[in-house]
Coordinates of N, CA and C in Angstrom, one line a residue:
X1 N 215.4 153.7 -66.6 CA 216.5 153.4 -65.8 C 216.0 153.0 -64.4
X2 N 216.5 151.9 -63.7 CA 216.2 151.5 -62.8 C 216.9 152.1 -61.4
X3 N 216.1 152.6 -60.0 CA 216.7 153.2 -59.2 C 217.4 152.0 -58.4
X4 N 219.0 152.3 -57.6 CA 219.6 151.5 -57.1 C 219.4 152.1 -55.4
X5 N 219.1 151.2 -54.7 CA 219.3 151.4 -53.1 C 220.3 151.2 -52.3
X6 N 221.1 151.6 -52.0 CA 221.9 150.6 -50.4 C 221.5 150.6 -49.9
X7 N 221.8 149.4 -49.4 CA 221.0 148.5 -48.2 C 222.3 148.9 -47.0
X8 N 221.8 149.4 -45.8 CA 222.1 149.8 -45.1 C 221.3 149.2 -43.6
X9 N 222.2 148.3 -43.0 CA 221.4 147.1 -42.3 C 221.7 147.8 -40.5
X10 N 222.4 148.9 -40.7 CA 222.3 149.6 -39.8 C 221.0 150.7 -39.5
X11 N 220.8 150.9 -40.7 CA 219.4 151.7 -40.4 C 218.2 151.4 -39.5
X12 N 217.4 150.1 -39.3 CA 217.0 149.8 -38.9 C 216.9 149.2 -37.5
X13 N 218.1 150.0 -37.0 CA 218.3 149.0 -35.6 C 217.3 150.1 -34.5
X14 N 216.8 150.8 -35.1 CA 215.4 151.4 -34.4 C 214.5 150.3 -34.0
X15 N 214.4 149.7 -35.0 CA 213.1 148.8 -35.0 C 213.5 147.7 -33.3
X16 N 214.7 147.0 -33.5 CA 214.9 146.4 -32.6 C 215.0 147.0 -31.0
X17 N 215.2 148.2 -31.0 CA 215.1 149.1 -29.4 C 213.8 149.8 -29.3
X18 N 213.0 149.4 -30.0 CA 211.2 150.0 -30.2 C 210.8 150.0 -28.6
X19 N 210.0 150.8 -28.2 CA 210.3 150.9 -26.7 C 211.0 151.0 -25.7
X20 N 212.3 151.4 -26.2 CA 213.1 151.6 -25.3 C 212.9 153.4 -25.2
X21 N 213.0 153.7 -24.3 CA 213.0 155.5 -24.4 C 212.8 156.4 -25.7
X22 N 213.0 156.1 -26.6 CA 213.3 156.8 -27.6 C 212.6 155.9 -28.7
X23 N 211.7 155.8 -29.3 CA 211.2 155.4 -30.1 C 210.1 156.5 -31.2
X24 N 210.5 155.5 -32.6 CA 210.1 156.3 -33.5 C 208.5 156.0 -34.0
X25 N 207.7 157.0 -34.1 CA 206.5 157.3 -34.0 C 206.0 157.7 -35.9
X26 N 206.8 158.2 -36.2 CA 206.7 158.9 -37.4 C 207.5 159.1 -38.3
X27 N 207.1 158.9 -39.6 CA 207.9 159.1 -40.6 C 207.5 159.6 -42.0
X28 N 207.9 160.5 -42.6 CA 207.3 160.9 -43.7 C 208.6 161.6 -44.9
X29 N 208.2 161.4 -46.1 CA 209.2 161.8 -47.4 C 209.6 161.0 -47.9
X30 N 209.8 161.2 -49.4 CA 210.7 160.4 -50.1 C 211.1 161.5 -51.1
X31 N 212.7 161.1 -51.3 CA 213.6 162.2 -52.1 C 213.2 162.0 -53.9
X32 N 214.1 162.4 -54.2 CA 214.3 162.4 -55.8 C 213.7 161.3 -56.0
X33 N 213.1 160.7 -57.2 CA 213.4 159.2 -57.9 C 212.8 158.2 -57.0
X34 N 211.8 159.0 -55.6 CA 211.3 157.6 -55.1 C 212.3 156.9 -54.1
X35 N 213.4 157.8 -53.6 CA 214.2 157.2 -52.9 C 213.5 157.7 -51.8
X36 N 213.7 157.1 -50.1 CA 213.2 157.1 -49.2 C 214.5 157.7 -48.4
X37 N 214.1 159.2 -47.9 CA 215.1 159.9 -46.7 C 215.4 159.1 -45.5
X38 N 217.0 159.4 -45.2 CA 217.1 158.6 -44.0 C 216.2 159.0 -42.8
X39 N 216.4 158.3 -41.8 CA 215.7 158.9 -40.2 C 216.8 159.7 -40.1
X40 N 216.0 160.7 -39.4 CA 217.2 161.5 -38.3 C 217.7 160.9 -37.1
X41 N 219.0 160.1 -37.2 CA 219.4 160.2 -36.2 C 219.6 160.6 -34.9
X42 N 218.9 160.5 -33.8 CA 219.1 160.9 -32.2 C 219.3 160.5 -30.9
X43 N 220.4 161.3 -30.6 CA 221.3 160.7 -29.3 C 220.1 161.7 -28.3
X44 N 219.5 160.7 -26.9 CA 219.3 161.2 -25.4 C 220.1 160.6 -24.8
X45 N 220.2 162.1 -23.7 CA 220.9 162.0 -22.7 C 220.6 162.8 -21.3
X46 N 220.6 162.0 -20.4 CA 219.8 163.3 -19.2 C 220.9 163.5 -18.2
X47 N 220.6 165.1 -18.4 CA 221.8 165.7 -17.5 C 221.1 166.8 -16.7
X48 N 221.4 167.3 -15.3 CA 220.8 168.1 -14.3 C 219.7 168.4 -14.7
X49 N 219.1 167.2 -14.5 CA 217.5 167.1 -14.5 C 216.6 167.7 -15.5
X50 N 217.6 167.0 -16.5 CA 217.0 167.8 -18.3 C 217.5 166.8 -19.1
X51 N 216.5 166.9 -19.9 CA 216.9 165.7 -21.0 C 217.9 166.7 -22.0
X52 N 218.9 166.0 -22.4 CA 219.5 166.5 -24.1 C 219.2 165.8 -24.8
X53 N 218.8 166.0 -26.0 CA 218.4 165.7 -27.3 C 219.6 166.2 -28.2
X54 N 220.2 165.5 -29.0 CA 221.4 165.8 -30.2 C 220.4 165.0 -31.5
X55 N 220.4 165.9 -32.1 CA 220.2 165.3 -33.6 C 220.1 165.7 -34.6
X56 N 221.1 164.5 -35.5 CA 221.5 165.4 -37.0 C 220.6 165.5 -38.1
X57 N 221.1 166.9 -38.8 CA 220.5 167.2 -39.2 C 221.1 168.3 -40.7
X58 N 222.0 166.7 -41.4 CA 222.8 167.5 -42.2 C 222.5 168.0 -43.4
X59 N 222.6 169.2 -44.0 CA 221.4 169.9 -45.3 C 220.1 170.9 -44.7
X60 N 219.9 171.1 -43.8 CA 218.8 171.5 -43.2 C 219.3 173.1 -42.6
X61 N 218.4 173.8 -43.1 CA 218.6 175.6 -42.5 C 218.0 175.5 -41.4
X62 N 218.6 176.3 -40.7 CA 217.8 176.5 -39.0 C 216.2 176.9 -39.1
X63 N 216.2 177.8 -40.0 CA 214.2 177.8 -40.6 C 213.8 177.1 -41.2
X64 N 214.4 175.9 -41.4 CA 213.4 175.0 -41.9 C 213.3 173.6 -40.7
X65 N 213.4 173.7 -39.8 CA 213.4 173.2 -38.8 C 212.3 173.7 -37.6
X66 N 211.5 172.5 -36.9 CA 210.5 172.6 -36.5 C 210.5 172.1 -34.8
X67 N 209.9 172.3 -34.0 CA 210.4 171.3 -32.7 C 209.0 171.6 -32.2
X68 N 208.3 170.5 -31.4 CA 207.0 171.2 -31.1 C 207.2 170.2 -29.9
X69 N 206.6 170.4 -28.8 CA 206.3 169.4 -27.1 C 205.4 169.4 -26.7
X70 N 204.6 168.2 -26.4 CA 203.2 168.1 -25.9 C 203.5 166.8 -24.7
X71 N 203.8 167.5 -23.6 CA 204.0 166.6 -22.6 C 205.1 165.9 -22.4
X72 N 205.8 164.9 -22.7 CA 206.1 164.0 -22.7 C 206.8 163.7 -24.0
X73 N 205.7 164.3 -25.6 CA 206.1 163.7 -26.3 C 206.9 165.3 -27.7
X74 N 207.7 164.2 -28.1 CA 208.4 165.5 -28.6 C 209.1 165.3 -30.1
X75 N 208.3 166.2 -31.0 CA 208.4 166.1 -32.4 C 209.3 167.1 -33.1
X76 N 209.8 166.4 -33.9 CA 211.2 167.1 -34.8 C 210.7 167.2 -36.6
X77 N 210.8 168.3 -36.7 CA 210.6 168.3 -38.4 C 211.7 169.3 -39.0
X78 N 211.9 169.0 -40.2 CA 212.8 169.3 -40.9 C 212.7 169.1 -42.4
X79 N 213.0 170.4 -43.1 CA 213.3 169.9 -44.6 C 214.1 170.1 -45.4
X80 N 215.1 169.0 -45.9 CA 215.9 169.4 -46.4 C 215.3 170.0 -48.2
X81 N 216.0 171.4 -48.7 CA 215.4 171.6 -49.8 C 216.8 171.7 -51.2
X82 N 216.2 171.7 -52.3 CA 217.1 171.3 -52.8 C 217.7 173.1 -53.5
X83 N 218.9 172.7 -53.2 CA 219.6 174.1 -53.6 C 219.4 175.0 -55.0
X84 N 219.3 174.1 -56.3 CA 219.1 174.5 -57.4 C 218.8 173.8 -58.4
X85 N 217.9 174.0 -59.5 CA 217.0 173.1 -60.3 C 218.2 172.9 -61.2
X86 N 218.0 171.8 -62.2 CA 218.6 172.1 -63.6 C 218.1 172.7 -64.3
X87 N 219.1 173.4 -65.2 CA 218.7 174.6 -66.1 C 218.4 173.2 -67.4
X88 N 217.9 173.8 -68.6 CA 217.8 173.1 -69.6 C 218.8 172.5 -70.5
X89 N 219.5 173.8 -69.9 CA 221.2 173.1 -71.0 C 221.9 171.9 -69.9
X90 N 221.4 172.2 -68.9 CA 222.0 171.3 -67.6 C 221.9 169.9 -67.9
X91 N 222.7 168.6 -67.9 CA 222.0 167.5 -67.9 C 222.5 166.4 -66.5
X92 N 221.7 166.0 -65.8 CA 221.7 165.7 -63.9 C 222.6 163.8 -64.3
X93 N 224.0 163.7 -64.5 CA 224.1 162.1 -64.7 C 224.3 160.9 -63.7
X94 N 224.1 162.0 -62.3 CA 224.7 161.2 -61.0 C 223.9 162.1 -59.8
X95 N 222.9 161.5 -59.2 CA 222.9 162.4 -57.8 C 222.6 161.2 -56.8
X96 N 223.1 161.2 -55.5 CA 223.2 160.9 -54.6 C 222.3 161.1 -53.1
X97 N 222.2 163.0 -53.7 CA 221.5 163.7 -52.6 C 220.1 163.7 -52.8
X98 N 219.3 163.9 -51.4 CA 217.9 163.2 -51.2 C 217.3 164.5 -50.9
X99 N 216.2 164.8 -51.1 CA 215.5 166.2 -50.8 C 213.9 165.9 -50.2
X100 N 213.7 166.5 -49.2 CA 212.2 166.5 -48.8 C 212.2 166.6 -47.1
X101 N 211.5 165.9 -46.4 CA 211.1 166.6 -45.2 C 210.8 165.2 -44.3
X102 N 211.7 165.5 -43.3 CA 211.8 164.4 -42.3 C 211.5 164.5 -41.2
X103 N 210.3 163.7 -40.3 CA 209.8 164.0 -39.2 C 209.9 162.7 -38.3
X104 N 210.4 163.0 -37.4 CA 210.6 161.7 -35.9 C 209.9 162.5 -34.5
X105 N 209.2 161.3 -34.3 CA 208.4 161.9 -32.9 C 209.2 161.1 -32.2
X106 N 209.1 160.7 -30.4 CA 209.6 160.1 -29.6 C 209.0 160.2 -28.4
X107 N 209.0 159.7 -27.1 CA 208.5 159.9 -25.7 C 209.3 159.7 -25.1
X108 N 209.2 161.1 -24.5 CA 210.8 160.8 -23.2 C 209.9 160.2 -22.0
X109 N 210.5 159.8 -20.7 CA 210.1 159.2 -19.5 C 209.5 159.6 -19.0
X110 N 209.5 161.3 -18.7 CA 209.0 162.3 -18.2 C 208.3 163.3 -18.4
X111 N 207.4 164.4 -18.2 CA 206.9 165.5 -18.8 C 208.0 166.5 -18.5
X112 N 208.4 167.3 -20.0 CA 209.0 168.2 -20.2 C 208.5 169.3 -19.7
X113 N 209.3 170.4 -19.1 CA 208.5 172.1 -19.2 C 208.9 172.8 -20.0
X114 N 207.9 173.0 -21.2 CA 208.4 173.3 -22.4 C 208.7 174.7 -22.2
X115 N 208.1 175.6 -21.1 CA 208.5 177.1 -21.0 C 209.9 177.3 -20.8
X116 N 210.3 176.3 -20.6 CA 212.8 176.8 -20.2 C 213.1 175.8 -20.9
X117 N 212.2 175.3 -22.3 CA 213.2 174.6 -23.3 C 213.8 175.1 -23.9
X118 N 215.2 174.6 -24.2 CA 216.2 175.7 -25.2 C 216.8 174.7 -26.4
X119 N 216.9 175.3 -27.5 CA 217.4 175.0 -28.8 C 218.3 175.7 -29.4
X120 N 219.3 174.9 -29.8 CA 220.3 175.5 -30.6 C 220.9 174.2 -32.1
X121 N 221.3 175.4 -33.3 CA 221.6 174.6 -34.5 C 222.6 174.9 -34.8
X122 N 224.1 173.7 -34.7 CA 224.9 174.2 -35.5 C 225.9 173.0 -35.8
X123 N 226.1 173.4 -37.6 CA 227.4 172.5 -38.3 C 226.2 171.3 -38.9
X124 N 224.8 171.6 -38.5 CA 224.2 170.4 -39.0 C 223.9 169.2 -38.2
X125 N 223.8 169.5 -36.5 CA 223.3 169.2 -35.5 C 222.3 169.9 -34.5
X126 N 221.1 169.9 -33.8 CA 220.5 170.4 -33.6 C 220.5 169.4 -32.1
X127 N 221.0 170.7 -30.8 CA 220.8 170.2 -29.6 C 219.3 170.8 -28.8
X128 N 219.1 169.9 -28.1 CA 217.7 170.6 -27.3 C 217.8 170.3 -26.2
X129 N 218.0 171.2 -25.1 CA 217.7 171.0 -23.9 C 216.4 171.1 -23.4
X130 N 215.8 170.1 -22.8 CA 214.3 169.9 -22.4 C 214.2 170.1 -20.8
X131 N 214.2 170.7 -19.9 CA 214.4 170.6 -18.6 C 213.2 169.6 -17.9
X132 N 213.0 168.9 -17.0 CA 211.7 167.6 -16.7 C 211.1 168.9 -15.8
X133 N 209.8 168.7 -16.3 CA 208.9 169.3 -15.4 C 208.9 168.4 -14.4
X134 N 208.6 169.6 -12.8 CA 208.1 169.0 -11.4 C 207.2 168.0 -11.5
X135 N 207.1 167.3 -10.4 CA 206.4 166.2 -10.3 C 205.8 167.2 -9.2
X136 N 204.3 166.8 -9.4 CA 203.1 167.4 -8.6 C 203.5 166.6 -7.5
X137 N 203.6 167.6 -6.2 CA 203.3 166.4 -4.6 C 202.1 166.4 -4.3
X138 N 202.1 165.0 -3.6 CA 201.3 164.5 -3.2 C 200.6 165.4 -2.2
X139 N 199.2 165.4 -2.3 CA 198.3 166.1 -1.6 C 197.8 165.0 -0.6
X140 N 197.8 165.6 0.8 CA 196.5 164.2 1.8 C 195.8 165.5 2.6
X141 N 194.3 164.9 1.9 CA 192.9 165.3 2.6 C 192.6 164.7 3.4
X142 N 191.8 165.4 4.2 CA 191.8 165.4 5.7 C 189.8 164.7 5.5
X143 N 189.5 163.9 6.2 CA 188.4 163.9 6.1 C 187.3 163.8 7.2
X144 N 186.3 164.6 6.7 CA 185.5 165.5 7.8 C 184.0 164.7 8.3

């Protein structure tokens, strides 16, 4: 049986904004059958001098959800898992749903302080508030 794709010509409008703020760095999984998991979706937005990050993340338990920050750059993992096997009397004649583990990196403008970053998950969105680390001032030496 041959597997069927939608073509979904909205997906890829990543590619076209590649460097704009938000750009995707990484990507890994493919579901059932060789199908390939969507991207996660993500809305920035900077508000009192903190970036928001919104991104869906529908199928996904709050433990199976990952957030890591190194500077500037800031990585999302997630896996969606699959709820229940078929039994042997069971027979599967239609699935739709995609199972495995999706990861998007990105670079915000700024270096984050990841010590007052806050996260929260809910309905199958995952918000992050990233607060912008200080900008070091400028030092002038005096010379002797």
């Amino acid at each position: 049986m041959a597997n069927v794709t939608r073509f979904d010509p909205f997906n890829d409008l990543d590619e076209l904004f590649k460097g704009f703020l938000v750009r995707p760095l990484a990507f890994e999984g493919r579901g059932d059958g060789g199908v390939q998991l969507p991207r996660a979706k993500v809305d920035v937005a900077e508000k009192n001098g903190a970036y928001v990050v919104s991104a869906e993340l529908p199928g996904v338990k709050k433990e199976d959800i990952h957030v890591s920050i190194d500077g500037n750059e800031v990585t999302l993992e997630a896996e969606v898992k699959r709820e229940k096997e078929a039994t042997k009397d069971e027979r599967v004649l239609h699935t739709e749903r995609v199972y495995g583990k999706v990861m998007r990196s990105f670079t915000l403008p700024q270096e984050v302080d990841e010590a007052k970053a806050q996260a929260k998950f809910q309905d199958g969105v995952l918000e992050l508030t990233l607060p912008k680390k200080a900008a070091a001032q400028r030092k002038q030496i005096s010379i002797q």
